[in-house]
Amino acid sequence: EAKQRGRNHYHFYTQDINAQTYRHLMLENELSRALDRDEFQLHYQPQISLATGKVEGLEALVRWEHPEKGYLNPGHFIPVAEDTGLIEQLGLWVVRRACADMNRLETTGLPVPRMAINLSPRQFRQADLAAQYAAIISDAGIQASQIELELTESTIMQDIDKAVEIFGDMQQLGFRLAVDDFGTGYSSLNQLKHFPIHTLKIDRSFIRGIPQDRDDAAIVKAIVAMAKGLGLEVVAEGVEARHQLDFLKGLDCESVQGFYFSRPLPYDELCEYLQASESVKATTASSQG
Ligand code: C2E
Ligand code: MG
Ligand code: MG
Ligand code: MG
């Protein structure tokens, strides 16, 4: 009987693997066509300065408008794009699109000082990545200092020597560098000080519990204090509620990003958001003066 069960179990397991492999292959095929078919889009999430209330940057977040499945978030396809190497082409597309949209915003009278762009581990190891990105942005008339490249703490920690080298190249070209999902990757202060980084982004898992959860509150406080000590800016990710914002305002945290202010927005909705935040400021200014 046990044998029987074992066999059945094996049978289902195999089916499961087959289904998984099949889905993966389908996705691979569809992904490789998606670039040609122009099925990717960028959504932009505002980063708000706590001092001024202004939008000081945007994070570009890729979406795939799949012909049958609708909008797919990056968690569904970035890992496959990583495996197949398509991420390299997709990454170049992301930079081009983001620069083009920065220019469109400027022409529309809604300029944004900075754009944050994510890099995954494979892109990070792409030999000529920094030079390729530099060429794209200079073609678009964007300064490297307007672009902040984000790498997760765990990506960096996978190969610290390599990371120091690549960060060095990128810094030389003038890019700003950010450590994404900070607090989840087990880096040490001692390692961090070797990196030419500008910004730490506190992972949203710590923001979730503030201020009630005493551990989260202590961790967030400590990260902000440490960042200040190292001369880094801090962005809190995943701010969803007023009480979280109020807690962060009491710290020396430069900026926040999260659903409390805005979800990642498609270009047209971003324009509306920026316009609205402009007119709020204008109204406040005129009622004061
Ligand atoms: P990330 O860089 O840490 O991006 C932040 C993620 O948190 C985004 O998920 C965003 O939609 C989500 N988020 C923002 N505010 C809130 C909030 O208040 N609450 C909650 N619950 N979530 C919030 P998204 O867009 O699904 O992206 C997931 C990850 O995919 C990103 O994490 C990034 O690592 C990766 N990714 C996105 N776009 C790209 C890209 O163009 N290239 C590469 N290589 N990776 C990308
Ligand atoms: Mg990011
Ligand atoms: Mg993050
Ligand atoms: Mg993440």
XYZ file of C-alpha atoms and ligand atoms in Angstrom:
338
model
C 0.000 0.000 0.000
C 2.821 2.292 0.877
C 4.423 1.478 -2.434
C 1.182 2.282 -4.195
C 0.917 5.622 -2.480
C 4.542 6.327 -3.233
C 3.992 5.644 -6.887
C 0.930 7.825 -7.022
C 2.759 10.550 -5.290
C 5.605 10.233 -7.782
C 3.110 10.286 -10.613
C 1.555 13.555 -9.461
C 4.934 15.021 -8.759
C 6.064 14.293 -12.324
C 2.895 15.782 -13.724
C 3.490 18.818 -11.630
C 7.034 19.249 -12.883
C 5.869 18.764 -16.456
C 3.181 21.376 -16.076
C 5.699 23.727 -14.537
C 8.250 23.137 -17.284
C 5.555 23.622 -19.880
C 4.454 26.920 -18.368
C 8.056 28.021 -18.207
C 8.643 27.152 -21.869
C 5.478 28.924 -22.943
C 6.525 31.971 -21.010
C 9.996 31.868 -22.552
C 8.533 31.814 -26.037
C 6.045 34.542 -25.375
C 8.637 36.673 -23.633
C 11.025 36.532 -26.543
C 8.278 37.857 -28.814
C 6.965 40.397 -26.345
C 9.737 42.926 -26.994
C 9.136 42.890 -30.756
C 5.425 43.131 -30.183
C 5.868 46.073 -27.888
C 4.004 44.416 -25.028
C 6.098 45.861 -22.195
C 5.207 49.050 -20.406
C 6.728 51.093 -17.645
C 4.770 52.295 -14.688
C 6.218 55.006 -12.501
C 6.005 55.335 -8.753
C 6.678 58.785 -7.271
C 9.270 59.228 -4.546
C 8.236 62.067 -2.264
C 10.618 64.312 -0.346
C 9.571 64.556 3.297
C 11.064 68.030 3.614
C 9.253 69.633 0.677
C 6.395 67.256 -0.140
C 7.566 67.371 -3.750
C 8.101 64.507 -6.145
C 11.862 64.241 -6.299
C 12.080 61.063 -8.269
C 10.260 58.238 -9.990
C 10.938 54.525 -9.901
C 10.411 52.785 -13.225
C 8.660 49.427 -12.779
C 8.157 47.180 -15.774
C 4.832 45.513 -16.639
C 3.981 43.063 -19.346
C 0.660 43.463 -21.061
C 0.185 39.870 -22.052
C -2.295 39.443 -24.942
C -4.365 36.842 -23.029
C -3.330 37.087 -19.401
C -3.512 40.853 -19.048
C -1.081 42.842 -16.921
C 1.705 40.738 -15.469
C 3.877 42.065 -12.671
C 7.640 41.643 -12.856
C 7.628 38.884 -10.251
C 5.989 36.666 -12.898
C 8.449 37.151 -15.717
C 11.702 38.770 -14.547
C 13.001 35.424 -13.202
C 12.326 33.778 -16.592
C 13.895 36.715 -18.422
C 16.907 36.264 -16.136
C 17.184 32.545 -16.949
C 16.971 33.062 -20.690
C 19.161 36.145 -20.854
C 16.354 38.232 -22.339
C 16.705 40.503 -19.320
C 19.684 42.151 -21.011
C 17.600 43.354 -23.967
C 14.664 44.157 -21.736
C 16.948 46.190 -19.485
C 18.119 48.303 -22.401
C 14.507 48.852 -23.440
C 13.655 49.982 -19.904
C 16.403 52.615 -19.881
C 15.408 53.913 -23.334
C 11.730 54.102 -22.428
C 12.416 55.756 -19.074
C 14.654 58.403 -20.672
C 12.109 59.068 -23.413
C 9.392 59.555 -20.789
C 11.622 61.870 -18.743
C 11.963 64.000 -21.868
C 8.224 63.889 -22.537
C 7.558 65.033 -18.958
C 9.972 67.917 -19.345
C 8.330 68.998 -22.625
C 4.917 68.827 -20.923
C 6.130 71.185 -18.206
C 6.259 68.461 -15.577
C 9.978 67.773 -15.220
C 11.093 65.226 -12.636
C 14.604 65.509 -11.250
C 15.422 61.829 -11.064
C 14.594 58.364 -12.349
C 15.332 55.128 -10.502
C 15.913 51.989 -12.561
C 16.186 48.428 -11.234
C 18.948 46.021 -12.174
C 18.719 42.289 -11.646
C 21.695 40.020 -10.893
C 22.344 38.987 -14.468
C 22.307 42.563 -15.746
C 24.653 43.479 -12.983
C 27.181 40.994 -14.338
C 26.684 42.147 -17.954
C 30.198 43.186 -18.915
C 29.470 46.400 -20.806
C 26.306 47.396 -18.980
C 27.542 50.701 -17.573
C 28.865 51.845 -20.950
C 25.700 50.749 -22.782
C 23.490 52.603 -20.337
C 25.707 55.664 -20.525
C 25.394 55.691 -24.330
C 21.601 55.368 -24.212
C 21.078 58.173 -21.750
C 23.482 60.526 -23.488
C 21.642 59.900 -26.799
C 18.461 60.864 -24.977
C 20.053 64.009 -23.575
C 19.711 62.835 -19.982
C 22.518 63.248 -17.427
C 23.825 60.165 -15.656
C 23.333 62.018 -12.368
C 19.575 62.005 -13.064
C 19.551 58.216 -13.108
C 19.712 56.141 -9.948
C 20.488 52.471 -10.509
C 18.996 50.147 -7.893
C 20.461 46.829 -6.868
C 19.132 44.702 -4.075
C 21.307 44.147 -1.075
C 21.296 40.380 -1.680
C 22.476 40.798 -5.292
C 25.381 42.872 -4.059
C 26.252 40.393 -1.345
C 26.419 37.491 -3.838
C 29.754 38.789 -5.088
C 31.068 41.700 -3.137
C 34.360 42.172 -4.982
C 32.574 42.207 -8.323
C 30.006 44.631 -6.934
C 32.706 47.041 -5.751
C 34.249 46.928 -9.227
C 31.013 47.454 -11.159
C 29.789 50.154 -8.801
C 33.112 51.884 -9.348
C 32.567 51.886 -13.125
C 29.042 53.182 -12.782
C 30.040 55.878 -10.378
C 32.774 57.020 -12.762
C 30.147 57.442 -15.449
C 28.166 59.616 -13.054
C 25.253 57.340 -12.173
C 23.706 57.451 -8.732
C 23.559 54.090 -6.996
C 21.004 52.743 -4.558
C 20.814 49.612 -2.430
C 17.278 48.228 -2.807
C 15.394 46.110 -0.242
C 17.918 47.107 2.399
C 17.821 45.116 5.616
C 17.070 41.777 3.979
C 20.482 40.906 2.571
C 22.713 40.598 5.615
C 25.406 43.049 4.634
C 27.625 44.485 7.290
C 28.525 48.096 7.839
C 32.078 47.174 7.151
C 31.177 45.952 3.666
C 28.819 48.789 2.917
C 31.440 51.468 3.457
C 33.404 50.225 0.438
C 30.562 50.985 -1.963
C 30.177 54.343 -3.707
C 26.438 54.414 -3.032
C 24.122 57.394 -2.573
C 20.933 55.868 -1.284
C 19.609 53.111 0.948
C 16.056 51.957 0.325
C 14.609 50.427 3.481
C 12.751 47.248 2.624
C 9.017 47.511 3.024
C 8.888 44.517 5.376
C 10.264 46.829 8.094
C 7.961 49.708 7.230
C 4.892 47.498 7.530
C 5.108 47.250 11.329
C 6.007 50.824 12.273
C 5.383 52.343 14.697
C 3.537 49.675 16.762
C 6.005 46.836 16.249
C 8.897 47.762 18.502
C 11.441 45.664 16.599
C 10.538 47.203 13.239
C 10.554 50.674 14.758
C 13.994 50.072 16.270
C 15.367 48.629 13.018
C 14.085 51.509 10.898
C 15.477 54.041 13.351
C 18.842 52.281 13.337
C 19.022 52.075 9.549
C 18.266 55.775 9.173
C 20.857 56.689 11.818
C 23.452 54.442 10.221
C 22.763 55.834 6.767
C 23.214 59.376 8.079
C 26.500 58.360 9.674
C 27.678 57.056 6.314
C 26.442 60.161 4.482
C 23.719 58.311 2.583
C 20.185 59.298 1.682
C 17.327 57.088 2.791
C 14.138 56.150 0.997
C 11.451 54.240 2.912
C 9.642 51.772 0.649
C 6.085 50.566 0.994
C 4.585 53.439 2.995
C 0.864 52.733 2.981
C -0.529 54.584 5.965
C -0.490 57.927 7.702
C 0.911 56.576 10.963
C 3.885 55.100 9.102
C 4.513 58.426 7.422
C 4.305 60.301 10.723
C 6.846 57.977 12.305
C 9.244 58.493 9.386
C 8.818 62.265 9.551
C 10.179 62.098 13.088
C 13.363 60.506 11.750
C 15.958 61.960 9.441
C 14.591 60.074 6.425
C 14.732 62.011 3.124
C 11.997 60.435 1.128
C 9.210 57.922 0.966
C 7.606 55.777 -1.651
C 4.409 53.774 -1.341
C 0.702 53.374 -1.923
C -0.048 56.107 0.638
C 1.082 58.618 -1.985
C 0.660 56.638 -5.150
C 0.768 53.248 -6.774
C 3.080 52.857 -9.752
C 1.251 54.739 -12.528
C 1.106 54.454 -16.305
C 2.466 57.555 -18.046
C -0.848 59.382 -18.564
C -1.953 58.891 -14.964
C 1.483 59.983 -13.809
C 1.004 63.269 -15.670
C -2.337 63.779 -13.911
C -0.718 63.006 -10.567
C 2.132 65.459 -11.171
C -0.271 68.118 -12.401
C -2.468 67.711 -9.337
C 0.478 67.917 -6.973
C 1.641 71.064 -8.795
C -1.735 72.729 -8.378
C -1.919 71.796 -4.693
C 1.391 73.554 -4.232
C 0.255 76.560 -6.285
C -2.941 76.883 -4.243
C -1.047 76.642 -0.979
C 1.473 79.212 -2.176
C -1.156 81.719 -3.355
C -3.282 81.383 -0.229
C -0.169 82.102 1.819
C 0.885 85.128 -0.193
P 11.370 46.806 -6.033
O 12.402 47.455 -6.865
O 11.669 46.652 -4.595
O 10.046 47.655 -6.290
C 9.090 47.966 -5.330
C 7.896 47.033 -5.432
O 7.009 47.326 -4.345
C 7.053 47.228 -6.683
O 6.514 45.969 -7.064
C 5.943 48.172 -6.214
O 4.765 48.089 -6.972
C 5.729 47.647 -4.824
N 5.186 48.677 -3.917
C 5.398 50.007 -3.947
N 4.764 50.639 -2.937
C 4.131 49.682 -2.244
C 3.277 49.712 -1.072
O 2.995 50.745 -0.463
N 2.808 48.502 -0.634
C 3.095 47.332 -1.270
N 2.569 46.213 -0.783
N 3.888 47.278 -2.385
C 4.396 48.437 -2.848
P 6.571 45.444 -8.581
O 6.300 46.576 -9.515
O 5.712 44.227 -8.649
O 8.084 45.030 -8.773
C 8.655 43.953 -8.082
C 10.140 43.869 -8.301
O 10.450 43.566 -9.654
C 10.864 45.190 -8.023
O 11.034 45.331 -6.627
C 12.157 44.966 -8.778
O 13.058 44.205 -8.023
C 11.697 44.128 -9.970
N 11.589 45.002 -11.169
C 10.608 45.859 -11.512
N 10.881 46.495 -12.663
C 12.084 46.021 -13.080
C 12.930 46.294 -14.219
O 12.648 47.138 -15.095
N 14.096 45.587 -14.302
C 14.464 44.677 -13.349
N 15.627 44.042 -13.501
N 13.712 44.413 -12.276
C 12.528 45.075 -12.133
Mg 13.550 49.018 -6.771
Mg 12.577 47.366 -3.065
Mg 12.097 43.863 -4.342
